[in-house]
Coordinates of C-alpha atoms (C1' of nucleotides) in Angstrom, one line a residue:
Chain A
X1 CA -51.0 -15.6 30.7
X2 CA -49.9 -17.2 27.3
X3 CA -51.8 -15.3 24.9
X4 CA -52.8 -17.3 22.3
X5 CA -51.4 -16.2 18.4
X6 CA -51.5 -19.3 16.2
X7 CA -55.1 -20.3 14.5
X8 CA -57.6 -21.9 16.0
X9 CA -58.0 -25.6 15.1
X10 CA -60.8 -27.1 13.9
X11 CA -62.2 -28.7 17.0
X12 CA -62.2 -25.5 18.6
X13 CA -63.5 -23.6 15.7
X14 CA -66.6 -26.0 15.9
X15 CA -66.8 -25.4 19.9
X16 CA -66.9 -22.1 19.2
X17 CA -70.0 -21.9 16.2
X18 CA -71.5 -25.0 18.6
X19 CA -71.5 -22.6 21.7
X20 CA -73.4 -20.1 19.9
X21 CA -75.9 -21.6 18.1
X22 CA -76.5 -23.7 21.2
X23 CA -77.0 -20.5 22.9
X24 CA -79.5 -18.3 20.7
X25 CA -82.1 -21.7 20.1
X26 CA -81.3 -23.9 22.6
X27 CA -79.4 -27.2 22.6
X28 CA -82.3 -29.3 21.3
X29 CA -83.1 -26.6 18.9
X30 CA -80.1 -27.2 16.7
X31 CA -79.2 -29.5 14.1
X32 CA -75.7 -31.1 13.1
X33 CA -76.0 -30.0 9.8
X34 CA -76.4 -26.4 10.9
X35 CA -73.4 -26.9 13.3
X36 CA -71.2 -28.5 10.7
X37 CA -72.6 -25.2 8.4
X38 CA -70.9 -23.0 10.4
X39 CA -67.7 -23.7 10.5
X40 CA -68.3 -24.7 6.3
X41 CA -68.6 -28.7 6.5
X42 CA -71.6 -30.7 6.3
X43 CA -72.8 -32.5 9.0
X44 CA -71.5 -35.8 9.9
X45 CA -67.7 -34.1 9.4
X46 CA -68.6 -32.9 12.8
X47 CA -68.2 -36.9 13.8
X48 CA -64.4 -36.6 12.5
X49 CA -63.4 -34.5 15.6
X50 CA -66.4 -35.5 18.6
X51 CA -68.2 -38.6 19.8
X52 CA -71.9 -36.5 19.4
X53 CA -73.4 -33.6 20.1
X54 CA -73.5 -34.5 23.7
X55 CA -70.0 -34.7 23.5
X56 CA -70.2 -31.3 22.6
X57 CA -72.4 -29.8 25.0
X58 CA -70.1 -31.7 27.5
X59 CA -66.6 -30.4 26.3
X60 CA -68.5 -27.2 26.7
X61 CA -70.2 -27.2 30.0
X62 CA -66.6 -29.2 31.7
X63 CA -64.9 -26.6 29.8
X64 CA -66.2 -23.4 31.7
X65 CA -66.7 -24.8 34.3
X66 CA -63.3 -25.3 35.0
X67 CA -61.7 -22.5 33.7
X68 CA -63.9 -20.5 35.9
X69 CA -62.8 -22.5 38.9
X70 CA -59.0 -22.7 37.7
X71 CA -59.3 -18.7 37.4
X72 CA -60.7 -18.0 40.8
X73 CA -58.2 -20.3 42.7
X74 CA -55.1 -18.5 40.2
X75 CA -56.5 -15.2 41.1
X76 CA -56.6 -16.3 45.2
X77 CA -53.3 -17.6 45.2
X78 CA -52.0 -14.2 43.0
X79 CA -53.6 -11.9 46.0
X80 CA -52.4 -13.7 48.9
X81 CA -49.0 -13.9 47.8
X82 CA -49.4 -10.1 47.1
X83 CA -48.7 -9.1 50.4
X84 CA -51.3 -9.2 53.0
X85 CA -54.1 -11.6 52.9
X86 CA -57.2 -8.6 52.2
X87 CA -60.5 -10.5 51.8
X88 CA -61.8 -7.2 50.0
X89 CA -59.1 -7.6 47.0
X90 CA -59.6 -10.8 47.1
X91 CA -63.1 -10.8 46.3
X92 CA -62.5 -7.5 43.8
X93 CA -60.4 -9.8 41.8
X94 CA -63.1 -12.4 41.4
X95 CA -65.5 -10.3 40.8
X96 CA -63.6 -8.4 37.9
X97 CA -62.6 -12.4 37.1
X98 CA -66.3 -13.3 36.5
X99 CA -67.0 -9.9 34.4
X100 CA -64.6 -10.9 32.2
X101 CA -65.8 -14.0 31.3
X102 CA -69.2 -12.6 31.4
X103 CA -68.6 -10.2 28.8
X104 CA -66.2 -11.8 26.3
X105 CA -68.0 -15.4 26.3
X106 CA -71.6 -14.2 26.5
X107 CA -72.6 -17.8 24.8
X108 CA -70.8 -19.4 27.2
X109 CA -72.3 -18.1 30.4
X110 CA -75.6 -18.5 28.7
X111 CA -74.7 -22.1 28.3
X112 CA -73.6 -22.8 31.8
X113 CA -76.8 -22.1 33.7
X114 CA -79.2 -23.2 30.7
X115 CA -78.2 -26.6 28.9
X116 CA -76.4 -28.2 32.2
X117 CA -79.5 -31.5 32.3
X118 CA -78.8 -32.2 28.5
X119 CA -75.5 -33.9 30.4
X120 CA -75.2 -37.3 30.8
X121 CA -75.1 -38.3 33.9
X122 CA -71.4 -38.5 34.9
X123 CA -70.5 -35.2 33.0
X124 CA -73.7 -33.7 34.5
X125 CA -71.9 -34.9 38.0
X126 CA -68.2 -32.9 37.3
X127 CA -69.9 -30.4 36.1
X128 CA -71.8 -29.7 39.3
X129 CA -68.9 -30.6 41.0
X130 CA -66.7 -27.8 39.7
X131 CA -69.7 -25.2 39.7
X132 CA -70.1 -26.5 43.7
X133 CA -66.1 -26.0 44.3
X134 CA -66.1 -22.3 42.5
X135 CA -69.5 -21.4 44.5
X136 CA -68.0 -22.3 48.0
X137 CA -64.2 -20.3 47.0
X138 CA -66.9 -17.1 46.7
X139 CA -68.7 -17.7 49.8
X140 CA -65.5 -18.5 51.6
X141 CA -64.4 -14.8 50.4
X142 CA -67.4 -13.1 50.4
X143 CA -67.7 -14.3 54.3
X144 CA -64.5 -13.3 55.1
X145 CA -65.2 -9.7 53.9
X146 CA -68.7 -9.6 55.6
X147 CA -68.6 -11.9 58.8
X148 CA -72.1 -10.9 60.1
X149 CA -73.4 -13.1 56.9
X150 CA -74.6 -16.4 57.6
X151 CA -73.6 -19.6 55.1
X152 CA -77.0 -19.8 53.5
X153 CA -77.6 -16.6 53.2
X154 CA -73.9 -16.1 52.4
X155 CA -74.7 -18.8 49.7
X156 CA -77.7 -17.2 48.3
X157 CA -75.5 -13.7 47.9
X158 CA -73.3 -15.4 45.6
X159 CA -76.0 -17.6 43.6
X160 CA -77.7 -13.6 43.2
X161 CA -74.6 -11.8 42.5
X162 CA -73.8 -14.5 39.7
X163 CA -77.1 -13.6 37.9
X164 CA -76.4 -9.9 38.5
X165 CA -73.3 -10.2 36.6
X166 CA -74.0 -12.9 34.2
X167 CA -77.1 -10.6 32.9
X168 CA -74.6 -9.5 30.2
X169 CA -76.2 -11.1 27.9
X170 CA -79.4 -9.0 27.9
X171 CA -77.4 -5.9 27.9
X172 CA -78.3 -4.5 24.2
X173 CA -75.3 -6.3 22.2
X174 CA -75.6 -3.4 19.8
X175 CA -73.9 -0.2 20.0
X176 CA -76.5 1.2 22.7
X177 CA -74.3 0.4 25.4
X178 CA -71.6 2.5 26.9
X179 CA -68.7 0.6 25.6
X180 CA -66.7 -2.5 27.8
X181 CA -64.9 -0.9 29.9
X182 CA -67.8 1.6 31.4
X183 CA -70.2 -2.0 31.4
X184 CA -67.6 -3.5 33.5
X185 CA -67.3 -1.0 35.9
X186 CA -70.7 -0.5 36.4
X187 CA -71.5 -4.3 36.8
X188 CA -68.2 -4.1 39.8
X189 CA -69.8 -1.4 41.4
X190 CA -73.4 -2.8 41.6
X191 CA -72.2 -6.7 42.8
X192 CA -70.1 -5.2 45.8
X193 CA -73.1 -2.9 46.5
X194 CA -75.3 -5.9 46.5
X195 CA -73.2 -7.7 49.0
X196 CA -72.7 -5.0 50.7
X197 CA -76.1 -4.8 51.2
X198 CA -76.4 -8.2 52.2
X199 CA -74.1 -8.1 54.7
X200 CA -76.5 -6.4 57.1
Chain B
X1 CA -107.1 -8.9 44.4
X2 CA -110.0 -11.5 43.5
X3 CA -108.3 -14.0 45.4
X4 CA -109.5 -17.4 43.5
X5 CA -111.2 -20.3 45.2
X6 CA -112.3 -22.2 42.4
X7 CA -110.9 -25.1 40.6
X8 CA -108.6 -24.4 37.9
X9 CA -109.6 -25.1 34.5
X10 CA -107.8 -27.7 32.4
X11 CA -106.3 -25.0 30.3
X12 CA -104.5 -23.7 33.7
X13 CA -103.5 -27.4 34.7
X14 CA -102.1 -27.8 31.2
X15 CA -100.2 -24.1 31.2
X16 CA -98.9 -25.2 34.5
X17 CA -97.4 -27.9 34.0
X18 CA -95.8 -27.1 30.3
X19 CA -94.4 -24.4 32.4
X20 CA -92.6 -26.5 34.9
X21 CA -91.6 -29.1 32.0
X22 CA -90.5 -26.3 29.4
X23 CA -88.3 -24.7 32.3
X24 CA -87.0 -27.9 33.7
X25 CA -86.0 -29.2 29.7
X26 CA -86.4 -26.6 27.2
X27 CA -89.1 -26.1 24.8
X28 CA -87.8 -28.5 22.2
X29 CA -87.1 -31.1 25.1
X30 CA -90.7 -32.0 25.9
X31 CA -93.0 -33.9 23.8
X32 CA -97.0 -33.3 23.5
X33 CA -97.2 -36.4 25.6
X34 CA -95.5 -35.8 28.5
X35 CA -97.4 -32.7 29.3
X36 CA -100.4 -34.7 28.2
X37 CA -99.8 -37.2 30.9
X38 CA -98.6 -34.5 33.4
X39 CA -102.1 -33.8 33.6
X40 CA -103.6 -37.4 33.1
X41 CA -104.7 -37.1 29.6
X42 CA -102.7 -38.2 26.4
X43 CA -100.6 -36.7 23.9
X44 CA -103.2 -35.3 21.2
X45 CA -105.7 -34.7 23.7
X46 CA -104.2 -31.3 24.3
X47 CA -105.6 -30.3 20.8
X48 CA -108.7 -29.8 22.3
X49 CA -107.6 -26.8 24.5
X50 CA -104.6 -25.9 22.3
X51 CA -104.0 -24.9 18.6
X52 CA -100.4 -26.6 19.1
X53 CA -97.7 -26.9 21.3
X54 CA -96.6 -23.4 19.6
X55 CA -100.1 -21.6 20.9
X56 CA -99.0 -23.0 24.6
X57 CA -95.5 -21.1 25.0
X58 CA -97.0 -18.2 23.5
X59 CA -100.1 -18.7 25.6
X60 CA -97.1 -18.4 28.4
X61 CA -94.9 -15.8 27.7
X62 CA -97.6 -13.4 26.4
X63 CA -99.3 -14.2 29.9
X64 CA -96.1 -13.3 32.1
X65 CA -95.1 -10.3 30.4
X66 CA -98.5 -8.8 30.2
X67 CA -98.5 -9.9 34.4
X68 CA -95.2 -8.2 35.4
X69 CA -96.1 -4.6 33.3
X70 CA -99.8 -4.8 34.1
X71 CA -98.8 -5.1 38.1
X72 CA -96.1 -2.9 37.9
X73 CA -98.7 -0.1 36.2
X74 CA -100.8 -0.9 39.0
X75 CA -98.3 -0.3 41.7
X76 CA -96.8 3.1 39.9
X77 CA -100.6 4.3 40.5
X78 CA -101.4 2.7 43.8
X79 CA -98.5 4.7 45.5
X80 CA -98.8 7.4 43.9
X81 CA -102.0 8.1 44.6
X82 CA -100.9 7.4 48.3
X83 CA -100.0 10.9 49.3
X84 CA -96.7 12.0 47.6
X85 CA -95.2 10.7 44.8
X86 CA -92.4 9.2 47.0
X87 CA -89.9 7.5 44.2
X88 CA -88.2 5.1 46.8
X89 CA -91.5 3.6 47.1
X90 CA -92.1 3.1 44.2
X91 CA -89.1 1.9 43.3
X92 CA -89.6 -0.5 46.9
X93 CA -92.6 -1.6 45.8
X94 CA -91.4 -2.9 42.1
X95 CA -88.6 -4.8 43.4
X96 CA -91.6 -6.4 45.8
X97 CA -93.4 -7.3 43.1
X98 CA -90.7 -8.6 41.3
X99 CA -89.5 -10.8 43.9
X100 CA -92.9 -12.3 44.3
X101 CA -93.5 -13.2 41.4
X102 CA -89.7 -14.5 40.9
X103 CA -90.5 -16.7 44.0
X104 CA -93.4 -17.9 43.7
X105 CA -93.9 -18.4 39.6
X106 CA -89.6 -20.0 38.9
X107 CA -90.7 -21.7 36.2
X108 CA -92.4 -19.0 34.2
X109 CA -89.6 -16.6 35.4
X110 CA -86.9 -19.2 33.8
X111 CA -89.1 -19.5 30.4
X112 CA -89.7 -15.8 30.2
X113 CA -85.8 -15.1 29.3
X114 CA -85.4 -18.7 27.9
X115 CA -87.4 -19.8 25.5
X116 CA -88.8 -16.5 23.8
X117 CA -87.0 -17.1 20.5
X118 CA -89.1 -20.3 20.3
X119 CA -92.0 -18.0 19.3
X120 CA -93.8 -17.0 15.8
X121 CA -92.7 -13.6 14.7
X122 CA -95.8 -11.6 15.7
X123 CA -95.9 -13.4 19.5
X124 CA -92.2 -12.5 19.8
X125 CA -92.9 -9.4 18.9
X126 CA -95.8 -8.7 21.4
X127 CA -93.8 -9.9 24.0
X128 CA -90.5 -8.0 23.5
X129 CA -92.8 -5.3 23.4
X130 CA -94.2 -5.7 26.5
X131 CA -91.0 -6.5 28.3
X132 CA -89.3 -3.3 26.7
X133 CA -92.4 -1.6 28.7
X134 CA -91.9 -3.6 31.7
X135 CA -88.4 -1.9 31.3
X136 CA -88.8 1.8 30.9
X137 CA -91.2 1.6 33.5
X138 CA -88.6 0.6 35.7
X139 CA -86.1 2.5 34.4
X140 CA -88.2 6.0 35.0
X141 CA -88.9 5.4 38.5
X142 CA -84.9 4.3 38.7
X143 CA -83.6 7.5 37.4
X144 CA -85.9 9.6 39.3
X145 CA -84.9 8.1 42.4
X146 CA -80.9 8.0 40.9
X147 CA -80.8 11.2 39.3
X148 CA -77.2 11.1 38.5
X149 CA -77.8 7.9 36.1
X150 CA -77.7 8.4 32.2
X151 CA -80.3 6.7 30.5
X152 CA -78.3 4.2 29.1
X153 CA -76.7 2.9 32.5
X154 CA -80.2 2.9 34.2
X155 CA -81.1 0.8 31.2
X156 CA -78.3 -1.2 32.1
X157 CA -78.8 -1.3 35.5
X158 CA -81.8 -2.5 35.6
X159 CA -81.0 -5.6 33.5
X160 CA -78.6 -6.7 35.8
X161 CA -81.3 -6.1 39.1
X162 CA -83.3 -8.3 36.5
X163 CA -80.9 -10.9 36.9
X164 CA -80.0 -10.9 40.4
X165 CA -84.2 -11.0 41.3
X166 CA -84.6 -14.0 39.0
X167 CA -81.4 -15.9 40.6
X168 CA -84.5 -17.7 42.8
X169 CA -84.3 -20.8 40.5
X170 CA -80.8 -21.0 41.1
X171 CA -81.0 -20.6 44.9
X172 CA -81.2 -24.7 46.1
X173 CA -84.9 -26.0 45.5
X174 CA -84.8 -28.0 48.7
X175 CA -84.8 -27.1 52.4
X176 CA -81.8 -25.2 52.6
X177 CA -82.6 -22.0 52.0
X178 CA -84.0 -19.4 54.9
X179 CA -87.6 -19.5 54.0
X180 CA -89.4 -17.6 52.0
X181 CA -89.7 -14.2 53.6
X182 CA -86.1 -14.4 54.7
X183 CA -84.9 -15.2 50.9
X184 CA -87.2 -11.6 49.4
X185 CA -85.9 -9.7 52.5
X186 CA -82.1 -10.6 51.4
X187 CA -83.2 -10.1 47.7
X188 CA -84.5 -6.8 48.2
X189 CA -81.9 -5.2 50.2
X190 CA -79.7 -6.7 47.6
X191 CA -81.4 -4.9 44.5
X192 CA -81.4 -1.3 46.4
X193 CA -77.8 -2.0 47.3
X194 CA -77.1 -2.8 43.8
X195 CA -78.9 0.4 42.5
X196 CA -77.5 2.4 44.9
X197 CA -73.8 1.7 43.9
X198 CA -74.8 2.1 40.5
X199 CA -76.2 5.4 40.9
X200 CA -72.9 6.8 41.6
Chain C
dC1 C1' -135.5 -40.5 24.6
dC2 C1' -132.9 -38.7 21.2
dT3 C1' -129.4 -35.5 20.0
dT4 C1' -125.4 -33.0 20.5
dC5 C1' -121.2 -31.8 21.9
dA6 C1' -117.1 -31.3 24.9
dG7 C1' -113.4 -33.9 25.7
dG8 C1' -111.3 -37.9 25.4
dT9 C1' -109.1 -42.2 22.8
dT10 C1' -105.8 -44.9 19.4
dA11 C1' -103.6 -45.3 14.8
dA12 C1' -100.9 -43.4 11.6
dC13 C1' -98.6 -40.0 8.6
dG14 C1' -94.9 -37.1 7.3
dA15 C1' -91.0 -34.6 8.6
dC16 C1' -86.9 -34.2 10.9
dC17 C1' -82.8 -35.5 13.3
dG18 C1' -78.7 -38.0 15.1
dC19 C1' -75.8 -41.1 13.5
dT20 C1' -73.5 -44.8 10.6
dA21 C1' -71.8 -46.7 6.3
dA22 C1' -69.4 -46.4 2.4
dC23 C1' -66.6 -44.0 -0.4
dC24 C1' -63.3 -40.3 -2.0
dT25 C1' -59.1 -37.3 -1.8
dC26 C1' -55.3 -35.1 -0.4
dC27 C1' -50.9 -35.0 2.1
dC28 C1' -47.4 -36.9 4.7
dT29 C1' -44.0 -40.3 5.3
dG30 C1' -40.9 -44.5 4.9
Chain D
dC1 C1' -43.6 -43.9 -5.3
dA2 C1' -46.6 -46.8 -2.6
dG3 C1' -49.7 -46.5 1.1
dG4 C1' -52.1 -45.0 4.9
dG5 C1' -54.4 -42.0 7.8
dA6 C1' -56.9 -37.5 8.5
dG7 C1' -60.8 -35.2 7.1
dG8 C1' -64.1 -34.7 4.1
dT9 C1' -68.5 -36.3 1.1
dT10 C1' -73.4 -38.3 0.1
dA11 C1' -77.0 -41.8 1.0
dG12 C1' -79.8 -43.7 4.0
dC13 C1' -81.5 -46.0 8.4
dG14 C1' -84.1 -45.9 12.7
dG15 C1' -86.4 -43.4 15.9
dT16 C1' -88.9 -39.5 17.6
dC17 C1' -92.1 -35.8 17.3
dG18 C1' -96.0 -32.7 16.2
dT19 C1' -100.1 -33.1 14.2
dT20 C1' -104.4 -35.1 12.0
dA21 C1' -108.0 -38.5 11.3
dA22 C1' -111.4 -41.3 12.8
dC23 C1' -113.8 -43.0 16.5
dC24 C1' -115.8 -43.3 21.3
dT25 C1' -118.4 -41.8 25.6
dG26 C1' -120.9 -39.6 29.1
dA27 C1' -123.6 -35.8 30.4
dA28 C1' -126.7 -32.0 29.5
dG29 C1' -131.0 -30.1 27.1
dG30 C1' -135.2 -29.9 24.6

DNA sequence: CCTTCAGGTTAACGACCGCTAACCTCCCTG
DNA sequence: CAGGGAGGTTAGCGGTCGTTAACCTGAAGG
């Protein structure tokens, strides 16, 4: 993974400030000029770099979505090259994959499940598509691991396990909490006992 | 439970339906007069029942909240007084209650975690009292029947169950899921599993 | 039968918001 | 050193939205 040094341009500087306010009041909730505060412009400078605010809601939404589906198929191919094909490492990778995200892009995650019908139409439709495609890589998995589950209920797992792990952000942001690494662990533990549990 | 016959009032048609819309848009994505003519009237007709749009989300989210921790109170109590002070059933009996309402009230489960910064300062904080309630309530019961869990991760623990439970909206609308029973059945298992793994 | 009032109606106001227009100012480059 | 584009600025337009005002109507009650 290239680790990224250099300084964030301003495009992503305004993704980023746009992802969070979007996040804590909503995508109608915001104003350009607020936006274009945050990163220390006014307003329509936001029209220098994107089309609208749709247009940033969609970079947004397309963005995610794919790098969570890029991710999952990268992490995949990286176990089943490992060696033997083991559904159960397969599905620990994801899962650690998906906390990640979860925890470092907390504005994000809120985003993805909350703002996706402010789309237009044809974003709304990749979107969907890409949040289909990662959905059916974890059932594919998660069946492997437990073959007594059905697809739906398979499918239902995941959409569950997804909301157990994307709860980060109602996990006291403060100090309260017992520090990333500890969170992570304990959000591992509890998605493979929930599928575990699922799979009779 | 006074089951009710009777019609509802067009306060309750006009809650219910600025619950659907607010969940299905957001709270700043619906207009007085849609939800007026979601219930056949127009726009500033709603000022007859309601102080504002405002007084109808709070109207909402103080109802829910005050729901989940006054039924959860009740079950604490009903088992309980049920011969012994069994903690699993307790605990069984939340994560029923839960469930039901998650299924069978989506939209006011989606607004409850949504829309609550939406809210005047005093509503917002009668709710996020409530909810913190609605939490420790849980949380007792949790660590009584996980004694090896520190406060903090039974805090944290029960968030996430709180977002695996209200995964329902995400689990496809249409026919394609198991039917009802079959959905809290999976559901359930899936919370104890989840608690068990996380109580070491 | 007259009154009253709950529960509607339409018109319109003021505020806000997304976006465009017009203009300015560096900095890079031929 | 001219000039041109990248990246800002402010002013303002057009539309939408929440809310109020003024008016209407049908049914209940004395």
């Amino acid at each position: 993974m290239a680790t990224r040094t250099d300084a964030p341009t301003r495009r992503e500087q305004i993704l980023k400030e746009a992802a969070r306010l979007f996040a804590e009041r909503g995508f109608h909730g915001v104003g350009v000029d607020e936006i274009g505060a945050a990163v220390g412009i006014s307003g329509p400078g936001l029209y220098r770099h994107f089309a609208g605010k749709d247009a940033m809601l969609a970079e947004l939404l397309v963005g995610i979505s794919g790098q969570l589906l890029t991710g999952a198929k990268r992490r995949l191919a990286e176990v089943e090259a490992d060696g033997g094909a083991k559904a159960e490492a397969v599905l620990d990778s994801l899962i650690e994959g998906h906390i990640d995200f979860a925890l470092d892009d907390r504005p994000l995650i809120t985003l993805h499940d909350r703002e996706l019908d402010r789309l237009r139409d044809s974003d709304r439709k990749m979107v969907r598509q890409l949040q289909r495609q990662y959905v059916e890589l974890w059932v594919g998995v998660v069946r492997e691991v437990y073959p007594g589950l059905g697809e739906p209920a398979a499918r239902s797992a995941v959409h569950s396990v997804f909301g157990l792990l994307n709860s980060t952000p109602h996990l006291g942001r403060g100090g309260s909490l017992p520090g990333r690494g500890a969170t992570a662990e304990l959000l591992h533990r509890m998605a493979r006992g929930a599928f575990a549990a699922a799979g009779v």
